[in-house]
mmCIF file of C-alpha atoms and ligand atoms in Angstrom:
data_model
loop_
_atom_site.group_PDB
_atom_site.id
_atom_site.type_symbol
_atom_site.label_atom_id
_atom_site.label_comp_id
_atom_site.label_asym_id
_atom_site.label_seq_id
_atom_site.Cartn_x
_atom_site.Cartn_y
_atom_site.Cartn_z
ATOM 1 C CA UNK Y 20 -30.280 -8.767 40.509
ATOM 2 C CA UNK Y 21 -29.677 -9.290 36.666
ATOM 3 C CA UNK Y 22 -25.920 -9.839 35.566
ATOM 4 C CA UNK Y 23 -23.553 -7.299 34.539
ATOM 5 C CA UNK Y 24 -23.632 -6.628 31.316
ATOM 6 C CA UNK Y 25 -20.678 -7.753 28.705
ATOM 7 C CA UNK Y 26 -18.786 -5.162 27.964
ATOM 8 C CA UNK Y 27 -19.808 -3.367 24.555
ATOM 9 C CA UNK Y 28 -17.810 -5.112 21.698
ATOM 10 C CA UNK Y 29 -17.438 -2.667 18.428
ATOM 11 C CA UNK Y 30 -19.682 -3.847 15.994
ATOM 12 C CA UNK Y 31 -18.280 -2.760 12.668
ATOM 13 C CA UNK Y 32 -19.918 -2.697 9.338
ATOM 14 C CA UNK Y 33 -17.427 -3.299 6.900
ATOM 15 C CA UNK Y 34 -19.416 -3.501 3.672
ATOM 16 C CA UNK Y 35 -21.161 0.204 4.972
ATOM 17 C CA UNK Y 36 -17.904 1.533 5.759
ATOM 18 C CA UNK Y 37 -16.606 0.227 2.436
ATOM 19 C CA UNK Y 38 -19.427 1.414 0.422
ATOM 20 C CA UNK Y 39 -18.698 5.403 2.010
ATOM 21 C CA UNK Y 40 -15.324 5.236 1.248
ATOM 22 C CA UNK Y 41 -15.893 4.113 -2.541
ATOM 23 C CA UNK Y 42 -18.323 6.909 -2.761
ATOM 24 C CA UNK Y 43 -16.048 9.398 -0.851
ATOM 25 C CA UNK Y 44 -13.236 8.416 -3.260
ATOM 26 C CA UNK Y 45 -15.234 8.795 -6.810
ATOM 27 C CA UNK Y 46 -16.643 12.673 -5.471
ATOM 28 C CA UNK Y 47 -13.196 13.262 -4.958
ATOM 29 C CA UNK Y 48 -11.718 12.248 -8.149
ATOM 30 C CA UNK Y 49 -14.464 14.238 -9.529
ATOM 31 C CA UNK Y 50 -14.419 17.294 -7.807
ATOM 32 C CA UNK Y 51 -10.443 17.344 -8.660
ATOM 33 C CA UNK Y 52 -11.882 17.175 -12.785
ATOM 34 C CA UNK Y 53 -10.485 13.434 -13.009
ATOM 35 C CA UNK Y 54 -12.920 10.309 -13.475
ATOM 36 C CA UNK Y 55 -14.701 8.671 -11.024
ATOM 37 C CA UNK Y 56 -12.617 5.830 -11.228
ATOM 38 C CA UNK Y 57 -9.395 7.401 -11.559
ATOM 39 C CA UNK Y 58 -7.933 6.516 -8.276
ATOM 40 C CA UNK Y 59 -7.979 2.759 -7.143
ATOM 41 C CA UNK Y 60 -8.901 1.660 -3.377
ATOM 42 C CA UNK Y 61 -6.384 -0.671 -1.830
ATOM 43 C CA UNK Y 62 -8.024 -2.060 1.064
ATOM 44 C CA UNK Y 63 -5.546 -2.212 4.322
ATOM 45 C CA UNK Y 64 -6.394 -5.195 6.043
ATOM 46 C CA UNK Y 65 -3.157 -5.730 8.661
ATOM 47 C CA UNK Y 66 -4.726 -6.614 12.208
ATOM 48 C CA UNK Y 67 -7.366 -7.899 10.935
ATOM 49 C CA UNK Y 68 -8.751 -11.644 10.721
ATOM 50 C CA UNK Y 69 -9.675 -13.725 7.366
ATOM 51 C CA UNK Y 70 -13.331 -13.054 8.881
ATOM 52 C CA UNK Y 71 -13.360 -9.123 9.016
ATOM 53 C CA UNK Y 72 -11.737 -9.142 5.978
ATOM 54 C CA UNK Y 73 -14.407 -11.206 3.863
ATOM 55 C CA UNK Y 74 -17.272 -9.071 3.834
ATOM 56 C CA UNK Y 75 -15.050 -6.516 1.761
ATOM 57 C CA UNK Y 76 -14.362 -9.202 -0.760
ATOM 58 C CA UNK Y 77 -18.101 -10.438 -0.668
ATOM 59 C CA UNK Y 78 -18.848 -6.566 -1.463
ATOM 60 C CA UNK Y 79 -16.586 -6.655 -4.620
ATOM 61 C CA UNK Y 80 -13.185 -5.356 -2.758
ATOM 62 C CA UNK Y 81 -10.356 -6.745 -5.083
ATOM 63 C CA UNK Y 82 -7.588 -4.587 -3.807
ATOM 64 C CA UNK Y 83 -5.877 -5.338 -0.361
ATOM 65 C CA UNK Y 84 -2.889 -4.476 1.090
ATOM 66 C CA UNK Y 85 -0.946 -6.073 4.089
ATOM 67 C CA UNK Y 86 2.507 -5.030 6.225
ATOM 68 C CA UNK Y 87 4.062 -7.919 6.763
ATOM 69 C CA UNK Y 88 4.600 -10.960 4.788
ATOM 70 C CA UNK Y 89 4.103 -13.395 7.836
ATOM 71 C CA UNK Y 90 0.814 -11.786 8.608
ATOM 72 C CA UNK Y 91 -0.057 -12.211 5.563
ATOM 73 C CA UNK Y 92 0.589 -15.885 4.645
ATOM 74 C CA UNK Y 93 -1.539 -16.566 7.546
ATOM 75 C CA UNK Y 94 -4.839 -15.846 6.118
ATOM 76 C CA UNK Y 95 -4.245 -14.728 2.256
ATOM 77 C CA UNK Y 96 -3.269 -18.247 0.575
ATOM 78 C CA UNK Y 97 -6.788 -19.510 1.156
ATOM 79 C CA UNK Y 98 -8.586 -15.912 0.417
ATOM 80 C CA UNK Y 99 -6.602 -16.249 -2.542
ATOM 81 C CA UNK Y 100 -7.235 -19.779 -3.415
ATOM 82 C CA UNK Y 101 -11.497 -18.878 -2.805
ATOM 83 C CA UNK Y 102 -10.988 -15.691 -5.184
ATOM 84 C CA UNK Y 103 -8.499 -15.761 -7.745
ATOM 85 C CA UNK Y 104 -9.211 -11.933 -9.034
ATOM 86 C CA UNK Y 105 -7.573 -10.533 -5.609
ATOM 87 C CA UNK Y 106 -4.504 -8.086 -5.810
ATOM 88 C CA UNK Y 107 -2.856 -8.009 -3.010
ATOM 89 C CA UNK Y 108 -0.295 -4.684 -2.529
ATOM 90 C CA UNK Y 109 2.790 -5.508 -0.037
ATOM 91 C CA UNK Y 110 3.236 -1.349 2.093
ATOM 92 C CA UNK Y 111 5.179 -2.491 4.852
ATOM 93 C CA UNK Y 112 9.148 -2.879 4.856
ATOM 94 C CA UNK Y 113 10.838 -5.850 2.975
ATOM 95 C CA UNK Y 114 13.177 -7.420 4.415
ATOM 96 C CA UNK Y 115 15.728 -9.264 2.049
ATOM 97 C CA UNK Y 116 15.409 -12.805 3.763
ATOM 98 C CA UNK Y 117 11.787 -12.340 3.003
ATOM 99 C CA UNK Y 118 11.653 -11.671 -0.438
ATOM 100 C CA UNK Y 119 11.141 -15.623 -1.968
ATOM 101 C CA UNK Y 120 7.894 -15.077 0.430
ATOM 102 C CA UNK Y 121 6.730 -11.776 -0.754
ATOM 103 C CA UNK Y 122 7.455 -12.664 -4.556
ATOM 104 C CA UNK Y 123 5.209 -15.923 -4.332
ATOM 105 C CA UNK Y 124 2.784 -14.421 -1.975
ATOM 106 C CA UNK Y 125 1.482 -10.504 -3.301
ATOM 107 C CA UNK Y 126 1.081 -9.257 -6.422
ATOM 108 C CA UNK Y 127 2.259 -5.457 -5.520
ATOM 109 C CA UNK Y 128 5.364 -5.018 -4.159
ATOM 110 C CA UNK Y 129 5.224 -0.630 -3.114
ATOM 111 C CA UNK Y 130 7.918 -0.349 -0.476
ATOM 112 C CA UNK Y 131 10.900 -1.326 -2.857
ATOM 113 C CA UNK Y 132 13.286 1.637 -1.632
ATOM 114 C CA UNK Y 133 17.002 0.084 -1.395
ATOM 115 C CA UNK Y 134 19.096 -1.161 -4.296
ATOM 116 C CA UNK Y 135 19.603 -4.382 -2.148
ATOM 117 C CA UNK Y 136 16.036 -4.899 -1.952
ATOM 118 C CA UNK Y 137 16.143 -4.274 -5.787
ATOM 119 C CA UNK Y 138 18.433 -6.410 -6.720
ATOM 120 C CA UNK Y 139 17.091 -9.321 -4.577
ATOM 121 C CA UNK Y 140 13.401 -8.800 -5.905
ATOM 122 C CA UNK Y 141 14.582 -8.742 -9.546
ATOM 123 C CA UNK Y 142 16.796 -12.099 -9.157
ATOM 124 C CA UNK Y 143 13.510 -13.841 -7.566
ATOM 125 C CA UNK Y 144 11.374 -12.549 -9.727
ATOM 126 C CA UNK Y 145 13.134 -13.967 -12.577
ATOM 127 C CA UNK Y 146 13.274 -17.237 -10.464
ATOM 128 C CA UNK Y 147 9.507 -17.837 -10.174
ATOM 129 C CA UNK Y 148 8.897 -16.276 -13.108
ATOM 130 C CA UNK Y 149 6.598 -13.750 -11.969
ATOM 131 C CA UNK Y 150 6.646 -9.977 -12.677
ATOM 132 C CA UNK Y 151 5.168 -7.828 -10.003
ATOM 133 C CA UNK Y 152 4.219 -4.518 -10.375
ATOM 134 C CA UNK Y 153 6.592 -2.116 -8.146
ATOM 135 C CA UNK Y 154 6.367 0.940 -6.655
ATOM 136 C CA UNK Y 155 9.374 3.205 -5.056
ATOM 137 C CA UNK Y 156 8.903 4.649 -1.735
ATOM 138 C CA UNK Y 157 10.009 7.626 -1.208
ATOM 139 C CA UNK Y 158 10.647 9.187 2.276
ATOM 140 C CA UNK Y 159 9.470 12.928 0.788
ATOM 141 C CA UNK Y 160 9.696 13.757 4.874
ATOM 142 C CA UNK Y 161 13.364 12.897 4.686
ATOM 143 C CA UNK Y 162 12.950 11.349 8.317
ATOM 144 C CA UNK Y 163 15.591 9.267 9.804
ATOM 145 C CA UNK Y 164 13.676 6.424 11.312
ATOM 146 C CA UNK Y 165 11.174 5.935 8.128
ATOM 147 C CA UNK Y 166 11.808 3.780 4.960
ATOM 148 C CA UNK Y 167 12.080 5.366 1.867
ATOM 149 C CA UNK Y 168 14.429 7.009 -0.785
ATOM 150 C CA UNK Y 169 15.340 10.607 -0.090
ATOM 151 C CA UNK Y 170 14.053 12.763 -2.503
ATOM 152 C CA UNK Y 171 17.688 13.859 -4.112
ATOM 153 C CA UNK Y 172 18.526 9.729 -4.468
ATOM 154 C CA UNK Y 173 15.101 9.167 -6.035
ATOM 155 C CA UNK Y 174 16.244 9.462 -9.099
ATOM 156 C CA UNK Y 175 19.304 7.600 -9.620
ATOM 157 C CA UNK Y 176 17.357 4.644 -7.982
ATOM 158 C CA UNK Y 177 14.214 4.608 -10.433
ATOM 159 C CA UNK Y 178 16.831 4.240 -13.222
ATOM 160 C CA UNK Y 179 18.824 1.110 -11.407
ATOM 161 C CA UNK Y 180 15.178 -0.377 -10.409
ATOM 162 C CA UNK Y 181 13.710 -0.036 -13.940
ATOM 163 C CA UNK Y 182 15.917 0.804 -16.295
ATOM 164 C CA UNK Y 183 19.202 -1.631 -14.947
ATOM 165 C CA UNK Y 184 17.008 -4.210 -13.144
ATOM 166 C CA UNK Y 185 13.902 -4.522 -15.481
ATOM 167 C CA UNK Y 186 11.834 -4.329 -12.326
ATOM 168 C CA UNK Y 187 7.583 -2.972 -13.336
ATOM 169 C CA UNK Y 188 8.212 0.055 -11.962
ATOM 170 C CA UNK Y 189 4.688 1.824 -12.202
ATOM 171 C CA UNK Y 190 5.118 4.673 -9.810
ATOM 172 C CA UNK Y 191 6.179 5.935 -6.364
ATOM 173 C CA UNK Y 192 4.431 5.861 -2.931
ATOM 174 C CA UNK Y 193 4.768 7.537 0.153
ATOM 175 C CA UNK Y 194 3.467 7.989 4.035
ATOM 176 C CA UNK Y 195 3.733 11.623 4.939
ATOM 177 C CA UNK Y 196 5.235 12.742 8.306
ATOM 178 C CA UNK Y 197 2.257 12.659 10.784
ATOM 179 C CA UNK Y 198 2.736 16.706 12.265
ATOM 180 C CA UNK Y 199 2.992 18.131 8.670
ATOM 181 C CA UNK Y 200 0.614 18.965 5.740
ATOM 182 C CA UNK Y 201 0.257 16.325 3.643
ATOM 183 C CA UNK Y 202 -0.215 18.041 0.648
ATOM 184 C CA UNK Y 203 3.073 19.204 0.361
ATOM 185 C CA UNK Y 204 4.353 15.916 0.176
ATOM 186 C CA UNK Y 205 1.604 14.322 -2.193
ATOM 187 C CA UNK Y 206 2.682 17.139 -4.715
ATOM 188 C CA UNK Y 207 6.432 16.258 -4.073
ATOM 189 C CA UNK Y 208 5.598 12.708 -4.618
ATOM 190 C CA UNK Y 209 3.730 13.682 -8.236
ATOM 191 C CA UNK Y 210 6.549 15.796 -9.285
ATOM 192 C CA UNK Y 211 9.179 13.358 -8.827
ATOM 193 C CA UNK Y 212 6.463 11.253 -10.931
ATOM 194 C CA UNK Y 213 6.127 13.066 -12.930
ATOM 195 C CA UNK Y 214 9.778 14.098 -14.415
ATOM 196 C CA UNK Y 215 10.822 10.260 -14.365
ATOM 197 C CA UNK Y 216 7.717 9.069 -16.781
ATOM 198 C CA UNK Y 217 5.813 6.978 -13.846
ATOM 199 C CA UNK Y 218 1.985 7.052 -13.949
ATOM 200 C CA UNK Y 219 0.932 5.972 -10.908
ATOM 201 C CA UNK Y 220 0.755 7.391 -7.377
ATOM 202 C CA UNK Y 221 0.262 5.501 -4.274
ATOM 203 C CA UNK Y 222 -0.313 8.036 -1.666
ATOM 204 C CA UNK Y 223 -3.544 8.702 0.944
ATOM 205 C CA UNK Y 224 -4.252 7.057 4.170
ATOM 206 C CA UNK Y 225 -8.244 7.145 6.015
ATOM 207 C CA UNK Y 226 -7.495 11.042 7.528
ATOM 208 C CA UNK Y 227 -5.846 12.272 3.671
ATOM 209 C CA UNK Y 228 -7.073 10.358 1.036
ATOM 210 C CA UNK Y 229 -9.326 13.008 -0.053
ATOM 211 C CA UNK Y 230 -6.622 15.161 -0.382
ATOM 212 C CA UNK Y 231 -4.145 13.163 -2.200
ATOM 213 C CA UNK Y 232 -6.580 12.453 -4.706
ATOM 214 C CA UNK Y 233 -6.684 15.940 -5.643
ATOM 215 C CA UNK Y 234 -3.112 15.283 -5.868
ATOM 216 C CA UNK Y 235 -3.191 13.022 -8.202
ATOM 217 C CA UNK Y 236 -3.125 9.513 -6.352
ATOM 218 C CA UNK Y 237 -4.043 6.351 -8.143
ATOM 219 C CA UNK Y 238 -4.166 4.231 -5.585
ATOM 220 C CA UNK Y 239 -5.308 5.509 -2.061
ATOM 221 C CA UNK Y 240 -4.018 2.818 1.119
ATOM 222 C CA UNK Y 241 -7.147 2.960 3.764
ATOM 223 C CA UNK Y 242 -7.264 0.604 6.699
ATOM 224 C CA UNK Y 243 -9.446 2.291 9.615
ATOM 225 C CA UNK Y 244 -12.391 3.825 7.695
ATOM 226 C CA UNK Y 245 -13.364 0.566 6.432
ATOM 227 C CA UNK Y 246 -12.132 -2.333 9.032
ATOM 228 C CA UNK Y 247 -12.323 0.537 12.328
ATOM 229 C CA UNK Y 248 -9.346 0.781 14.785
ATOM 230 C CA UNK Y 249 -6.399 -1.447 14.825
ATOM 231 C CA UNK Y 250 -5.159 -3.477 17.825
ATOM 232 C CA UNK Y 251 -1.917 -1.915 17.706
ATOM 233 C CA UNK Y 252 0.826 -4.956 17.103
ATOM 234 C CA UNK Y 253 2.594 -6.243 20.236
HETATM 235 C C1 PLP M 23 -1.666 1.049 8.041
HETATM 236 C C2 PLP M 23 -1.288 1.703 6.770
HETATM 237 C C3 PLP M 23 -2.255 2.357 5.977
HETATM 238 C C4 PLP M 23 -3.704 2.519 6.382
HETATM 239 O O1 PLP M 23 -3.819 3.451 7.428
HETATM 240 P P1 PLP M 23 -5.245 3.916 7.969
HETATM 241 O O2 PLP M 23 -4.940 5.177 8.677
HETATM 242 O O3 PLP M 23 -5.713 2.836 8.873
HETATM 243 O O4 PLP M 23 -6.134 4.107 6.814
HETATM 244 C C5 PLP M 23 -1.832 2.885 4.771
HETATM 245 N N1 PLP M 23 -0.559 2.789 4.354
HETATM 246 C C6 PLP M 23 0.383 2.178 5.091
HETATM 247 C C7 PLP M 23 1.772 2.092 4.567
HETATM 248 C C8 PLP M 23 0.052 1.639 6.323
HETATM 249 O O5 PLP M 23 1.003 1.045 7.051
#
């Protein structure tokens, strides 16, 4: 009788997935009337090892984003050190004892959302002497458990964050509420954009980016179309 066989592991193509989503993201640009280029992939790599991660860099991937600052300074210092063109985007919450780490670490920081958080990023960043670009998150869903500034605050905080703290505020991000239409909220997000001067719009996951590019996004965050399902963290 022959063995049993192994059970199927998910063989996933990274540089094929990467190469769709590339394509997927210049038609949309241009069937919205921008440029091809217009909005930016960052790759979201959380979950996944150093290994899964290099064939997107070995492709040309420059752009990758991570959740959590421990995660990431166990496999980005050397990626880093290999390629020095990588930007990597911080979209997970910041804690304030974790800011020295996330200052020296990425080179993105879009989940700044607290004047706390602000004020601790600016002081750091003064103290290493590097400026990272920032992005506000904004909770457009105005849901109690998520991070974020409510809409109405969003305003008063962009001023403190750029204007008070000299923080590189380029623009404003945000993760829609999962049971309603995105849309709403990616045209939220470039409206408050919009009427505070910021060019740039982080918004669009692997089920929406599509659609947030005809919103406007810059930047689209998308994990599971290129890397395939997460283990979910412990
Ligand atoms: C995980 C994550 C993504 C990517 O989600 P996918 O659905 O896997 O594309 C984007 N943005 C944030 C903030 C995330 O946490």
């Amino acid at each position: 009788m022959s063995p049993p066989e192994e059970p199927a592991v998910e063989q996933v193509d990274v540089a094929a997935n990467l190469a769709a989503v590339l394509a997927a993201i210049a038609a949309a640009a241009v069937a919205a009337g921008r440029e091809p280029e217009d909005a930016a992939l960052v790759a979201v790599s959380k979950t996944q090892s150093a290994a899964a991660i290099l064939p997107a860099i070995q492709a040309g991937q420059r752009r990758f984003g991570e959740n959590r600052v421990q995660e990431a300074q166990g496999k980005w210092p050397a990626l880093k050190a290999a390629h020095n063109d990588l930007r990597l985007h911080l979209i997970g919450p910041l804690q304030t004892n974790k800011v020295r780490d996330a200052v020296a670490l990425f080179d993105v920081i879009e989940t700044v959302d607290r004047p706390k958080l602000a004020r601790a990023l600016a002081r750091e960043m003064d103290k290493q002497g590097r400026r990272l670009d920032c992005f506000i998150q904004v909770n457009t869903g105005e849901e109690e458990q998520k991070a974020g500034v409510w809409p109405e605050q969003v305003d008063d905080f962009i001023a403190l964050a750029r204007d008070e703290l000299g923080l590189s505020v380029r623009g404003l991000m945000c993760i829609p509420p999962v049971d309603e239409e995105c849309s709403l909220h990616f045209a939220l997000l470039r409206q408050i954009a919009q009427r505070n001067g910021l060019g740039e719009l982080s918004m669009g996951m692997s089920a929406d980016y599509e659609v947030a590019i005809q919103f406007g996004a810059t930047l689209v965050r998308v994990g599971t179309a290129i890397f395939g399902a997460r283990k979910p963290y412990p």
